[in-house]
Amino acid sequence: IKMILFRKFRVLILMVFLVACTMHIMIDLLPKLEKRAAGPDTGNGGCQCAHIPSEEVGSWGKQRIRSAVEPGWPDKHTLRILQDFSNEPNSNLTSHSLEKITAIGERLEAFKRMKQFAGAADNQKTLIGDASGGKTVSVPVVSRLAALFEHPLYKTDLPTITDDDTLFNVNTDIRFYPKAAGNQEWHNEANAEDDEYPPTGDVTADSYPNWLRFHIGINRYELYSRHNSVLDALLKDLVTQRITSVAMKSGGTQLKLIMTFQNYGQALFKPMKQTREQETPPDFFYFSDFERHNAEIAAFHLDRILDFRRVPPVAGRLVNMTREIRDVTRDKKLWRTFFISPANNVCFYGECSYYCSTEHALCGRPDQIQGSLAAFLPDLALAKRKTWRNPWRRSYHKRKKAEWEVDPDYCDEVKQTPPYDRGSRLLDIMDMTIFDFLMGNMDRHHYETFEKFGNDTFIIHLDNGRGFGKHSHDELSILVPLSQCCRRSTHLRLQLLAKEEYQLSHLMEESLVRDRLHPVLIQPHLEAMDRRLRLVLQVLAVCVEKEGYITNLGDF
């Protein structure tokens, strides 16, 4: 009797299992059967045009099934369409304007003003109606940015540059660049997997891709020259070049992607995580805030206006998550994190230390997402960089304070410590301090220099994503290093930027209008920069009156 009961129990378990499997299969097939039963004549009717951008999203499941049978890719049953568990009501609002609709009218007016700025380069003129209502008179539009760059303070000469002062020698070092010395269009897809493209014939530097010409132009004193025509061409490439592969960048607390282009250039992509109006909550620590893509873009333009030229070129781009990320990546860990949200948007979250989960997924609308693309610096194998700990680094702890916050003699100790006891390194730190304060960036823990130039070179302003988080608060502790004063040339340029005929906020607005994702900054952030500039000038006025300029450390 016991054996009979045991057999019946096993049969019952088997039947339950078969019923569960049948129901699972029916649930999977039901959407397809409904779609087939609906037929081709039913659907969206007159609303088809409004849904054209999401056609790829609708076919994502089919593409996923097709790609699942390809070798090297996971089986389709291992990929579940996950739910978006974000408790943030605006979590799916991540592309195109992605701003509040109520602000559209105000931004249109701002855009009209900025078009006047942009038109100055092409000698455009504005027509103003006469008071009588009859004639119109033409008034030339004056570009503040062009006038600024024509000022004598922005035309100072660098020291004579020798071979030892350039990062690369075009005639010898360029052969180490694979796939670089040739036509930048690279239309021959059949050779895409070749390891070397040695130059043939007489190849000039002008025929190199713009990213390589940017690398060649780096020297001891600057990443790029003031009037370098390659810069605008490189910014255009970052927006228009076809993306051929995508991979996740290792390390870091938040997701960043390495994108490779058709001309073999590379850029670091930081996707949009917050709208432009969202400020960092007052209870957030500086090290737990999101990185902002628009902060990276604005930082490049601010660095250029300050005449530092130490931030690699950055441009905003609207990326198709389906075609330009998922379909071209060979990173299986990244590919597996793609899913369709309940709002029918394409999302992914990748892998990183923090903020890489379904709760913090990056979602498009439906598959378009904004992001910043920062041009890569030369490969470390070709141009080694040294990483330095910022002397005024914060503690990155909820309770502990950094040494400079508690030691009154800390500044004097820094001035006696190499490399800050000679050369221009300490002055570069002061420049970086001003740069960070204008952005409100508290996250400057390290900086880098090119090893070839030793200690007698500029510092590179990398990783600016935590700037422009608050426009209603000025973090005065960032200015602590300025007790050592700054360069005289930097002080004079800051005074120039505070004048009414230039004004930093207007210069930034004019410069940022060229970016594809404009408006990059909302008006309160622009106004905050003017306010912070006045604070910097107040601190420097006291310092210069008390200590004078530091003249024995150089001014380059």
mmCIF file of N, CA, C and O in Angstrom, residues 32-77:
data_model
loop_
_atom_site.group_PDB
_atom_site.id
_atom_site.type_symbol
_atom_site.label_atom_id
_atom_site.label_comp_id
_atom_site.label_asym_id
_atom_site.label_seq_id
_atom_site.Cartn_x
_atom_site.Cartn_y
_atom_site.Cartn_z
ATOM 1 N N LYS A 32 2.121 36.371 -29.379
ATOM 2 C CA LYS A 32 2.296 36.114 -30.806
ATOM 3 C C LYS A 32 0.990 35.684 -31.452
ATOM 4 O O LYS A 32 0.664 36.078 -32.569
ATOM 5 N N LEU A 33 0.210 34.822 -30.732
ATOM 6 C CA LEU A 33 -1.055 34.364 -31.285
ATOM 7 C C LEU A 33 -2.031 35.522 -31.422
ATOM 8 O O LEU A 33 -2.766 35.625 -32.416
ATOM 9 N N GLU A 34 -2.048 36.416 -30.416
ATOM 10 C CA GLU A 34 -2.938 37.564 -30.504
ATOM 11 C C GLU A 34 -2.555 38.464 -31.661
ATOM 12 O O GLU A 34 -3.395 38.996 -32.374
ATOM 13 N N LYS A 35 -1.233 38.654 -31.843
ATOM 14 C CA LYS A 35 -0.777 39.507 -32.949
ATOM 15 C C LYS A 35 -1.152 38.896 -34.286
ATOM 16 O O LYS A 35 -1.575 39.575 -35.217
ATOM 17 N N ARG A 36 -1.011 37.557 -34.406
ATOM 18 C CA ARG A 36 -1.355 36.886 -35.659
ATOM 19 C C ARG A 36 -2.855 36.948 -35.910
ATOM 20 O O ARG A 36 -3.324 37.130 -37.027
ATOM 21 N N ALA A 37 -3.645 36.788 -34.818
ATOM 22 C CA ALA A 37 -5.099 36.825 -34.974
ATOM 23 C C ALA A 37 -5.578 38.220 -35.343
ATOM 24 O O ALA A 37 -6.578 38.384 -36.043
ATOM 25 N N ALA A 38 -4.849 39.254 -34.873
ATOM 26 C CA ALA A 38 -5.253 40.632 -35.167
ATOM 27 C C ALA A 38 -5.128 40.952 -36.635
ATOM 28 O O ALA A 38 -5.912 41.718 -37.184
ATOM 29 N N GLY A 39 -4.145 40.340 -37.309
ATOM 30 C CA GLY A 39 -3.987 40.578 -38.744
ATOM 31 C C GLY A 39 -3.298 41.872 -39.045
ATOM 32 O O GLY A 39 -3.120 42.723 -38.185
ATOM 33 N N PRO A 40 -2.854 42.080 -40.304
ATOM 34 C CA PRO A 40 -2.088 43.263 -40.677
ATOM 35 C C PRO A 40 -2.914 44.520 -40.760
ATOM 36 O O PRO A 40 -2.367 45.601 -40.797
ATOM 37 N N ASP A 41 -4.240 44.425 -40.825
ATOM 38 C CA ASP A 41 -5.062 45.613 -41.040
ATOM 39 C C ASP A 41 -5.477 46.292 -39.752
ATOM 40 O O ASP A 41 -6.115 47.324 -39.772
ATOM 41 N N THR A 42 -5.172 45.676 -38.623
ATOM 42 C CA THR A 42 -5.559 46.285 -37.356
ATOM 43 C C THR A 42 -4.323 46.798 -36.668
ATOM 44 O O THR A 42 -3.224 46.357 -36.912
ATOM 45 N N GLY A 43 -4.483 47.712 -35.760
ATOM 46 C CA GLY A 43 -3.323 48.247 -35.044
ATOM 47 C C GLY A 43 -3.530 49.678 -34.682
ATOM 48 O O GLY A 43 -4.562 50.081 -34.177
ATOM 49 N N ASN A 44 -2.537 50.491 -35.044
ATOM 50 C CA ASN A 44 -2.521 51.860 -34.584
ATOM 51 C C ASN A 44 -3.354 52.786 -35.446
ATOM 52 O O ASN A 44 -3.631 53.900 -35.075
ATOM 53 N N GLY A 45 -3.753 52.329 -36.627
ATOM 54 C CA GLY A 45 -4.577 53.161 -37.481
ATOM 55 C C GLY A 45 -3.907 54.453 -37.829
ATOM 56 O O GLY A 45 -2.816 54.509 -38.337
ATOM 57 N N GLY A 46 -4.606 55.552 -37.559
ATOM 58 C CA GLY A 46 -4.095 56.861 -37.917
ATOM 59 C C GLY A 46 -2.963 57.334 -37.046
ATOM 60 O O GLY A 46 -2.426 58.397 -37.291
ATOM 61 N N CYS A 47 -2.552 56.603 -36.023
ATOM 62 C CA CYS A 47 -1.503 57.054 -35.113
ATOM 63 C C CYS A 47 -0.145 56.484 -35.472
ATOM 64 O O CYS A 47 0.773 56.537 -34.686
ATOM 65 N N GLN A 48 -0.009 55.878 -36.656
ATOM 66 C CA GLN A 48 1.233 55.206 -36.979
ATOM 67 C C GLN A 48 2.409 56.161 -37.004
ATOM 68 O O GLN A 48 3.502 55.836 -36.570
ATOM 69 N N CYS A 49 2.216 57.370 -37.519
ATOM 70 C CA CYS A 49 3.327 58.307 -37.633
ATOM 71 C C CYS A 49 3.899 58.661 -36.267
ATOM 72 O O CYS A 49 5.082 58.870 -36.122
ATOM 73 N N ALA A 50 3.034 58.762 -35.288
ATOM 74 C CA ALA A 50 3.498 59.163 -33.961
ATOM 75 C C ALA A 50 4.369 58.117 -33.317
ATOM 76 O O ALA A 50 5.086 58.394 -32.376
ATOM 77 N N HIS A 51 4.346 56.903 -33.837
ATOM 78 C CA HIS A 51 5.095 55.811 -33.209
ATOM 79 C C HIS A 51 6.247 55.333 -34.065
ATOM 80 O O HIS A 51 6.819 54.302 -33.808
ATOM 81 N N ILE A 52 6.594 56.078 -35.094
ATOM 82 C CA ILE A 52 7.686 55.662 -35.965
ATOM 83 C C ILE A 52 8.993 55.473 -35.212
ATOM 84 O O ILE A 52 9.694 54.503 -35.434
ATOM 85 N N PRO A 53 9.371 56.388 -34.273
ATOM 86 C CA PRO A 53 10.641 56.196 -33.583
ATOM 87 C C PRO A 53 10.730 54.906 -32.795
ATOM 88 O O PRO A 53 11.809 54.459 -32.479
ATOM 89 N N SER A 54 9.616 54.298 -32.444
ATOM 90 C CA SER A 54 9.667 53.113 -31.599
ATOM 91 C C SER A 54 9.568 51.821 -32.388
ATOM 92 O O SER A 54 9.370 50.774 -31.831
ATOM 93 N N GLU A 55 9.712 51.906 -33.737
ATOM 94 C CA GLU A 55 9.606 50.684 -34.525
ATOM 95 C C GLU A 55 10.683 49.693 -34.134
ATOM 96 O O GLU A 55 10.452 48.491 -34.040
ATOM 97 N N GLU A 56 11.902 50.229 -33.862
ATOM 98 C CA GLU A 56 12.980 49.327 -33.485
ATOM 99 C C GLU A 56 12.712 48.694 -32.134
ATOM 100 O O GLU A 56 13.097 47.583 -31.878
ATOM 101 N N VAL A 57 12.065 49.437 -31.261
ATOM 102 C CA VAL A 57 11.764 48.875 -29.951
ATOM 103 C C VAL A 57 10.810 47.708 -30.077
ATOM 104 O O VAL A 57 10.954 46.685 -29.432
ATOM 105 N N GLY A 58 9.804 47.845 -30.943
ATOM 106 C CA GLY A 58 8.846 46.770 -31.115
ATOM 107 C C GLY A 58 9.454 45.507 -31.667
ATOM 108 O O GLY A 58 8.986 44.413 -31.409
ATOM 109 N N SER A 59 10.514 45.681 -32.473
ATOM 110 C CA SER A 59 11.150 44.505 -33.078
ATOM 111 C C SER A 59 12.320 44.002 -32.261
ATOM 112 O O SER A 59 13.024 43.107 -32.682
ATOM 113 N N TRP A 60 12.535 44.589 -31.098
ATOM 114 C CA TRP A 60 13.691 44.214 -30.292
ATOM 115 C C TRP A 60 13.640 42.746 -29.888
ATOM 116 O O TRP A 60 14.628 42.050 -29.901
ATOM 117 N N GLY A 61 12.433 42.269 -29.531
ATOM 118 C CA GLY A 61 12.313 40.873 -29.126
ATOM 119 C C GLY A 61 12.662 39.914 -30.245
ATOM 120 O O GLY A 61 13.306 38.899 -30.052
ATOM 121 N N LYS A 62 12.227 40.267 -31.502
ATOM 122 C CA LYS A 62 12.555 39.404 -32.637
ATOM 123 C C LYS A 62 14.049 39.370 -32.886
ATOM 124 O O LYS A 62 14.632 38.325 -33.141
ATOM 125 N N GLN A 63 14.686 40.575 -32.826
ATOM 126 C CA GLN A 63 16.121 40.616 -33.038
ATOM 127 C C GLN A 63 16.833 39.818 -31.967
ATOM 128 O O GLN A 63 17.830 39.151 -32.219
ATOM 129 N N ARG A 64 16.309 39.889 -30.750
ATOM 130 C CA ARG A 64 16.930 39.162 -29.646
ATOM 131 C C ARG A 64 16.872 37.660 -29.885
ATOM 132 O O ARG A 64 17.807 36.922 -29.600
ATOM 133 N N ILE A 65 15.733 37.181 -30.434
ATOM 134 C CA ILE A 65 15.602 35.752 -30.703
ATOM 135 C C ILE A 65 16.570 35.326 -31.792
ATOM 136 O O ILE A 65 17.214 34.291 -31.719
ATOM 137 N N ARG A 66 16.688 36.186 -32.847
ATOM 138 C CA ARG A 66 17.605 35.849 -33.928
ATOM 139 C C ARG A 66 19.045 35.822 -33.440
ATOM 140 O O ARG A 66 19.813 34.934 -33.776
ATOM 141 N N SER A 67 19.402 36.845 -32.642
ATOM 142 C CA SER A 67 20.784 36.913 -32.188
ATOM 143 C C SER A 67 21.096 35.812 -31.184
ATOM 144 O O SER A 67 22.250 35.469 -30.979
ATOM 145 N N ALA A 68 20.073 35.264 -30.541
ATOM 146 C CA ALA A 68 20.315 34.243 -29.518
ATOM 147 C C ALA A 68 20.875 32.966 -30.105
ATOM 148 O O ALA A 68 21.576 32.224 -29.435
ATOM 149 N N VAL A 69 20.563 32.691 -31.361
ATOM 150 C CA VAL A 69 21.048 31.454 -31.953
ATOM 151 C C VAL A 69 22.420 31.620 -32.565
ATOM 152 O O VAL A 69 23.019 30.667 -33.032
ATOM 153 N N GLU A 70 22.927 32.872 -32.591
ATOM 154 C CA GLU A 70 24.253 33.075 -33.126
ATOM 155 C C GLU A 70 25.279 32.537 -32.146
ATOM 156 O O GLU A 70 25.101 32.593 -30.943
ATOM 157 N N PRO A 71 26.402 32.023 -32.646
ATOM 158 C CA PRO A 71 27.411 31.487 -31.732
ATOM 159 C C PRO A 71 27.994 32.573 -30.861
ATOM 160 O O PRO A 71 28.216 33.692 -31.295
ATOM 161 N N GLY A 72 28.270 32.226 -29.613
ATOM 162 C CA GLY A 72 28.881 33.168 -28.688
ATOM 163 C C GLY A 72 27.905 33.996 -27.891
ATOM 164 O O GLY A 72 28.302 34.724 -27.003
ATOM 165 N N TRP A 73 26.621 33.917 -28.212
ATOM 166 C CA TRP A 73 25.630 34.706 -27.487
ATOM 167 C C TRP A 73 24.786 33.797 -26.610
ATOM 168 O O TRP A 73 24.578 32.640 -26.932
ATOM 169 N N PRO A 74 24.279 34.306 -25.526
ATOM 170 C CA PRO A 74 23.506 33.461 -24.600
ATOM 171 C C PRO A 74 22.183 33.022 -25.204
ATOM 172 O O PRO A 74 21.634 33.670 -26.075
ATOM 173 N N ASP A 75 21.670 31.914 -24.698
ATOM 174 C CA ASP A 75 20.382 31.404 -25.147
ATOM 175 C C ASP A 75 19.275 32.365 -24.747
ATOM 176 O O ASP A 75 19.340 33.034 -23.725
ATOM 177 N N LYS A 76 18.221 32.414 -25.576
ATOM 178 C CA LYS A 76 17.154 33.399 -25.345
ATOM 179 C C LYS A 76 16.455 33.173 -24.006
ATOM 180 O O LYS A 76 15.956 34.107 -23.400
ATOM 181 N N HIS A 77 16.425 31.931 -23.530
ATOM 182 C CA HIS A 77 15.712 31.666 -22.286
ATOM 183 C C HIS A 77 16.481 32.183 -21.070
ATOM 184 O O HIS A 77 15.933 32.231 -19.985
#
